[in-house]
Amino acid sequence: KALTFATQGVEFETGSNVIRTSSYPSLDNVASIMAKYPNYSLTISGYTDSVGNDANNLKLSERRAKACFDYLVGKGVSASRMSSTGYGEASPIADNSTKEGRQRNRRVEFKIFLK
């Protein structure tokens, strides 16, 4: 059984993997869940919108997922319980032709599961 959720609360500086401080509460919530369930593992998946070069978007999504990974390690979540992967502009959840859709597609998803 797995719990999967996307958090729209994780925001980054434009074109960067620097997490905005306004995103810390969302990530702190993930850290709290992981502390509460020590037998569970976490996968972190990063996505971008379709603006820009495909290869650059893939690298950016990888760096953003890794930034969340590093933040959670800093909050006490063991690195051995997590993995991070970037998927670039794959798997959009909204229309990339609108500003709102692009914002929704710039996301990080967390999947918590029991090994």
mmCIF file of C-alpha atoms in Angstrom:
data_model
loop_
_atom_site.group_PDB
_atom_site.id
_atom_site.type_symbol
_atom_site.label_atom_id
_atom_site.label_comp_id
_atom_site.label_asym_id
_atom_site.label_seq_id
_atom_site.Cartn_x
_atom_site.Cartn_y
_atom_site.Cartn_z
ATOM 1 C CA LYS A 1 0.000 0.000 0.000
ATOM 2 C CA ALA A 2 1.367 3.426 -0.908
ATOM 3 C CA LEU A 3 0.497 7.017 -0.172
ATOM 4 C CA THR A 4 1.196 9.333 -3.091
ATOM 5 C CA PHE A 5 0.750 13.057 -3.035
ATOM 6 C CA ALA A 6 1.888 16.047 -4.989
ATOM 7 C CA THR A 7 2.538 19.163 -3.085
ATOM 8 C CA GLN A 8 1.887 22.416 -4.844
ATOM 9 C CA GLY A 9 3.415 24.016 -1.761
ATOM 10 C CA VAL A 10 6.979 23.304 -2.877
ATOM 11 C CA GLU A 11 8.134 26.241 -4.948
ATOM 12 C CA PHE A 12 11.526 27.078 -6.372
ATOM 13 C CA GLU A 13 13.208 30.221 -7.557
ATOM 14 C CA THR A 14 12.578 30.651 -11.298
ATOM 15 C CA GLY A 15 14.770 28.355 -13.391
ATOM 16 C CA SER A 16 16.549 27.199 -10.235
ATOM 17 C CA ASN A 17 16.615 24.379 -7.722
ATOM 18 C CA VAL A 18 16.693 26.828 -4.784
ATOM 19 C CA ILE A 19 13.688 26.032 -2.582
ATOM 20 C CA ARG A 20 11.692 29.091 -1.543
ATOM 21 C CA THR A 21 11.382 29.527 2.207
ATOM 22 C CA SER A 22 7.593 29.543 1.836
ATOM 23 C CA SER A 23 7.923 25.847 0.902
ATOM 24 C CA TYR A 24 9.562 24.785 4.139
ATOM 25 C CA PRO A 25 6.265 24.030 5.967
ATOM 26 C CA SER A 26 5.225 21.597 3.214
ATOM 27 C CA LEU A 27 8.576 19.814 3.339
ATOM 28 C CA ASP A 28 8.543 19.837 7.138
ATOM 29 C CA ASN A 29 5.191 18.046 6.929
ATOM 30 C CA VAL A 30 6.776 15.325 4.761
ATOM 31 C CA ALA A 31 9.640 15.010 7.281
ATOM 32 C CA SER A 32 7.091 14.689 10.089
ATOM 33 C CA ILE A 33 5.246 11.912 8.251
ATOM 34 C CA MET A 34 8.520 10.070 7.682
ATOM 35 C CA ALA A 35 9.436 10.397 11.364
ATOM 36 C CA LYS A 36 6.031 9.031 12.356
ATOM 37 C CA TYR A 37 6.379 6.005 10.059
ATOM 38 C CA PRO A 38 10.007 4.804 10.355
ATOM 39 C CA ASN A 39 9.415 1.607 8.364
ATOM 40 C CA TYR A 40 8.323 3.502 5.276
ATOM 41 C CA SER A 41 10.414 4.737 2.364
ATOM 42 C CA LEU A 42 9.965 7.749 0.114
ATOM 43 C CA THR A 43 10.427 8.453 -3.576
ATOM 44 C CA ILE A 44 10.664 12.073 -4.679
ATOM 45 C CA SER A 45 9.779 12.856 -8.299
ATOM 46 C CA GLY A 46 10.415 16.245 -9.884
ATOM 47 C CA TYR A 47 8.608 17.649 -12.930
ATOM 48 C CA THR A 48 8.727 20.838 -14.995
ATOM 49 C CA ASP A 49 6.435 22.570 -17.449
ATOM 50 C CA SER A 50 7.109 22.393 -21.185
ATOM 51 C CA VAL A 51 8.810 25.793 -21.492
ATOM 52 C CA GLY A 52 12.438 25.531 -22.550
ATOM 53 C CA ASN A 53 14.773 22.829 -23.759
ATOM 54 C CA ASP A 54 13.808 19.212 -22.971
ATOM 55 C CA ALA A 55 17.298 18.277 -21.768
ATOM 56 C CA ASN A 56 17.535 21.336 -19.530
ATOM 57 C CA ASN A 57 14.084 20.651 -18.091
ATOM 58 C CA LEU A 58 15.113 17.102 -17.269
ATOM 59 C CA LYS A 59 18.239 18.305 -15.457
ATOM 60 C CA LEU A 60 16.269 21.006 -13.625
ATOM 61 C CA SER A 61 13.663 18.494 -12.455
ATOM 62 C CA GLU A 62 16.446 16.202 -11.195
ATOM 63 C CA ARG A 63 18.070 19.071 -9.273
ATOM 64 C CA ARG A 64 14.739 20.107 -7.748
ATOM 65 C CA ALA A 65 13.916 16.568 -6.607
ATOM 66 C CA LYS A 66 17.436 16.287 -5.153
ATOM 67 C CA ALA A 67 17.009 19.642 -3.374
ATOM 68 C CA CYS A 68 13.923 18.234 -1.621
ATOM 69 C CA PHE A 69 15.866 15.055 -0.815
ATOM 70 C CA ASP A 70 18.703 17.106 0.715
ATOM 71 C CA TYR A 71 16.271 19.260 2.688
ATOM 72 C CA LEU A 72 14.624 16.160 4.194
ATOM 73 C CA VAL A 73 18.030 14.659 5.071
ATOM 74 C CA GLY A 74 18.727 17.926 6.887
ATOM 75 C CA LYS A 75 15.494 17.396 8.829
ATOM 76 C CA GLY A 76 16.621 13.971 9.997
ATOM 77 C CA VAL A 77 15.160 11.637 7.364
ATOM 78 C CA SER A 78 17.714 8.940 6.546
ATOM 79 C CA ALA A 79 19.015 9.111 2.987
ATOM 80 C CA SER A 80 18.766 5.309 2.840
ATOM 81 C CA ARG A 81 14.963 5.618 3.082
ATOM 82 C CA MET A 82 14.635 7.940 0.085
ATOM 83 C CA SER A 83 15.345 8.271 -3.612
ATOM 84 C CA SER A 84 14.920 11.205 -5.975
ATOM 85 C CA THR A 85 14.372 11.297 -9.715
ATOM 86 C CA GLY A 86 13.615 14.004 -12.245
ATOM 87 C CA TYR A 87 11.237 13.466 -15.139
ATOM 88 C CA GLY A 88 11.387 16.849 -16.844
ATOM 89 C CA GLU A 89 8.202 17.740 -18.652
ATOM 90 C CA ALA A 90 6.908 14.146 -18.766
ATOM 91 C CA SER A 91 3.484 13.387 -17.302
ATOM 92 C CA PRO A 92 1.883 16.824 -17.222
ATOM 93 C CA ILE A 93 -1.168 17.084 -14.979
ATOM 94 C CA ALA A 94 -2.465 20.272 -16.615
ATOM 95 C CA ASP A 95 -2.456 22.145 -19.921
ATOM 96 C CA ASN A 96 0.984 23.603 -20.678
ATOM 97 C CA SER A 97 -0.576 26.227 -22.959
ATOM 98 C CA THR A 98 -1.854 28.232 -19.969
ATOM 99 C CA LYS A 99 0.046 29.996 -17.189
ATOM 100 C CA GLU A 100 -2.009 28.178 -14.557
ATOM 101 C CA GLY A 101 -1.416 24.819 -16.216
ATOM 102 C CA ARG A 102 2.322 25.362 -16.423
ATOM 103 C CA GLN A 103 2.406 26.271 -12.743
ATOM 104 C CA ARG A 104 0.593 23.032 -11.838
ATOM 105 C CA ASN A 105 3.034 21.014 -13.949
ATOM 106 C CA ARG A 106 6.031 22.450 -12.063
ATOM 107 C CA ARG A 107 5.686 20.101 -9.144
ATOM 108 C CA VAL A 108 7.329 17.616 -6.841
ATOM 109 C CA GLU A 109 5.516 14.387 -6.019
ATOM 110 C CA PHE A 110 6.157 12.292 -2.944
ATOM 111 C CA LYS A 111 5.310 8.593 -2.758
ATOM 112 C CA ILE A 112 5.518 6.985 0.653
ATOM 113 C CA PHE A 113 5.501 3.201 0.706
ATOM 114 C CA LEU A 114 6.251 0.191 2.891
ATOM 115 C CA LYS A 115 9.123 -1.899 1.576
#
